[in-house]
XYZ file of C-alpha atoms in Angstrom:
166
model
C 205.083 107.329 -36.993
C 203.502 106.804 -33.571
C 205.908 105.713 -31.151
C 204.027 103.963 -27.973
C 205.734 101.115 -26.871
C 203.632 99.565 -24.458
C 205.805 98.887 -21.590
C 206.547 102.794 -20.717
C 203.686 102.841 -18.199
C 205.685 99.739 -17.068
C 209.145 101.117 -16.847
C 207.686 104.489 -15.507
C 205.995 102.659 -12.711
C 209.088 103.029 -9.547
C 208.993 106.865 -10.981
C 204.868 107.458 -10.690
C 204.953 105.809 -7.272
C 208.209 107.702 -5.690
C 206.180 111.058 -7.064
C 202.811 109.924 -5.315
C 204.436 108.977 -1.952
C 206.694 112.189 -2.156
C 203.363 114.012 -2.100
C 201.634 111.692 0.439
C 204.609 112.282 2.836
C 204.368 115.936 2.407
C 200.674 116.280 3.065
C 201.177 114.209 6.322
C 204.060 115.811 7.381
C 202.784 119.225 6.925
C 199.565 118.258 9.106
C 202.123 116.451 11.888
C 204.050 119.743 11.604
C 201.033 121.868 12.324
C 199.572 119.670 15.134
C 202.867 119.167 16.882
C 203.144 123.019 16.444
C 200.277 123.316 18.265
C 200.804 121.008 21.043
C 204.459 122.899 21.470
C 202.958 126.469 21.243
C 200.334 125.664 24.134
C 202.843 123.715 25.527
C 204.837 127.108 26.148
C 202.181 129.115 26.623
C 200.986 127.376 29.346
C 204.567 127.339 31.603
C 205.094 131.109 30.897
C 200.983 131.942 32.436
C 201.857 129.416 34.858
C 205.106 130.951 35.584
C 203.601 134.278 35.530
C 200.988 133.327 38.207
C 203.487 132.477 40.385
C 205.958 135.836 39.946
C 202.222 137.497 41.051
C 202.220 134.950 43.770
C 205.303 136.523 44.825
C 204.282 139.542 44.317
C 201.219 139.368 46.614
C 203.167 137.849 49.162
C 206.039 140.660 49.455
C 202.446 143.212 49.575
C 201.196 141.372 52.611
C 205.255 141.003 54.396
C 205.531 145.162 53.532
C 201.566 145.116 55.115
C 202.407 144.027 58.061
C 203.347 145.593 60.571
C 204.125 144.282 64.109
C 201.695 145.169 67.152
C 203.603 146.087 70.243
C 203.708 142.862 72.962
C 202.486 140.395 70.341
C 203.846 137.297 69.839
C 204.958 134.848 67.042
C 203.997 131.832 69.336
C 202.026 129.151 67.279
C 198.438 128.142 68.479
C 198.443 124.541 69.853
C 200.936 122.045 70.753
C 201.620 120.567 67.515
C 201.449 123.334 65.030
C 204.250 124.711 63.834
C 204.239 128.341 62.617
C 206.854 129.993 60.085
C 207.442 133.199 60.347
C 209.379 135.044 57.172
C 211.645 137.857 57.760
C 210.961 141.359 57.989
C 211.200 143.176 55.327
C 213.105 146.497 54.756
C 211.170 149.659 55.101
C 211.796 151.483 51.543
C 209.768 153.198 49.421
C 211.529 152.111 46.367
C 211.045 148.255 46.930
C 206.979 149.065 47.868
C 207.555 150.606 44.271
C 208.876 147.767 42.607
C 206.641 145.212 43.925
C 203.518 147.586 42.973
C 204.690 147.034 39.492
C 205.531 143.716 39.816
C 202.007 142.646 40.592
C 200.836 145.422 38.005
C 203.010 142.939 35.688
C 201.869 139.933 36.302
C 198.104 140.344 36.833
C 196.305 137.513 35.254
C 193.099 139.624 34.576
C 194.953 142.210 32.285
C 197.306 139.583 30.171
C 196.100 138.434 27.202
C 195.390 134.997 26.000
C 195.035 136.025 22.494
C 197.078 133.924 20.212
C 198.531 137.219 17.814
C 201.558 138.932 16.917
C 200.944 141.851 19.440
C 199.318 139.733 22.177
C 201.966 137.581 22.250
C 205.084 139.997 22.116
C 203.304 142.012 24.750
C 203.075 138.894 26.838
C 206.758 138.363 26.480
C 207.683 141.689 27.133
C 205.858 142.115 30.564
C 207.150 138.349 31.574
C 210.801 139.644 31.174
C 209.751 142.885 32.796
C 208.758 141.188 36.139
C 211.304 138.621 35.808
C 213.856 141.770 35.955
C 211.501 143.011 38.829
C 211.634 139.496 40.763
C 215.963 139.790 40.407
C 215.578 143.438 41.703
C 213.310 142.775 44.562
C 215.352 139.822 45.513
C 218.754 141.845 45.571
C 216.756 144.733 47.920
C 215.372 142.216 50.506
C 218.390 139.562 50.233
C 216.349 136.602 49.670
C 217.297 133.807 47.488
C 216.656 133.734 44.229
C 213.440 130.907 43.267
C 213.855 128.460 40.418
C 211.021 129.335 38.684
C 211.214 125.785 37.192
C 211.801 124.126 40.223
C 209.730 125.350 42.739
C 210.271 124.266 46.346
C 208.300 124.497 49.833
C 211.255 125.025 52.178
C 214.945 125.897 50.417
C 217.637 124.784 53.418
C 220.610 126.006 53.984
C 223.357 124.190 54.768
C 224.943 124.563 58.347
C 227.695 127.119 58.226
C 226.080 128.994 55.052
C 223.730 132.235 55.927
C 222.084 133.411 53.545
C 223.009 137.650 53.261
């Protein structure tokens, strides 16, 4: 005794399409994952090289203060009436901060980090940025400047009238 009744296709219908749309929306959901993966992993990437350009930035600039040495009867006079020179601080004589800002820039050297998307690229990556970030702290303690927002990054930080900065 056969027992087909002809409406099961029928009455199996709401069941066949929930099972077909389950699959649909997983298929497109695992591609949206993947691409919005993507977009979020270069996403990063890009603000920690960026971010790690400018600790080097840093980096070359405390070379060039520790560089610089002052020529007896010189002057910090700016050239012309209407531009303005700044002139940053001297910076402490110390062989220990020359030290730390050698391998700050050693660091954060574009030319040796790698833009290699593996597991070993990418953990070295991380592990020099939070090196030099520990360097930048460091360096800024030794010299008593500020510390940067690294995500906020401005031209001219003032201080407020009765604050000094130490």
């Amino acid at each position: 005794m056969e027992n087909s009744d002809p409406f099961d296709s029928l009455l199996n219908l709401e069941e066949d399409y929930y099972k077909e749309g389950y699959e649909l929306g997983v298929a497109d959901g695992s591609k949206a994952g993947r691409l919005e993966g993507r977009v979020f992993g270069m996403e990063k990437g890009f603000k920690k090289f960026a971010t790690m350009g400018q600790l080097q930035g840093r980096a070359a600039v405390w070379a060039a203060r520790r560089e610089k040495k002052r020529i007896p009867g010189s002057t910090d006079e700016a050239v012309g009436e209407g531009s303005r020179e700044r002139v940053l601080p001297p910076m402490p004589d110390n062989s220990r901060l020359e030290k730390h800002i050698e391998t700050l820039y050693a660091l954060a050297e574009s030319a040796s980090l790698s833009t290699k998307n593996s597991e070993e690229a990418v953990s070295e990556f991380d592990d020099r940025f939070k090196r030099a970030g520990a360097k930048v702290k460091v360096i800024e303690k030794i010299i008593r400047e500020p510390a940067a927002d690294p995500e906020n990054p401005q031209e001219d930080r003032p201080s407020s009238p009765g604050k000094t900065h130490r």
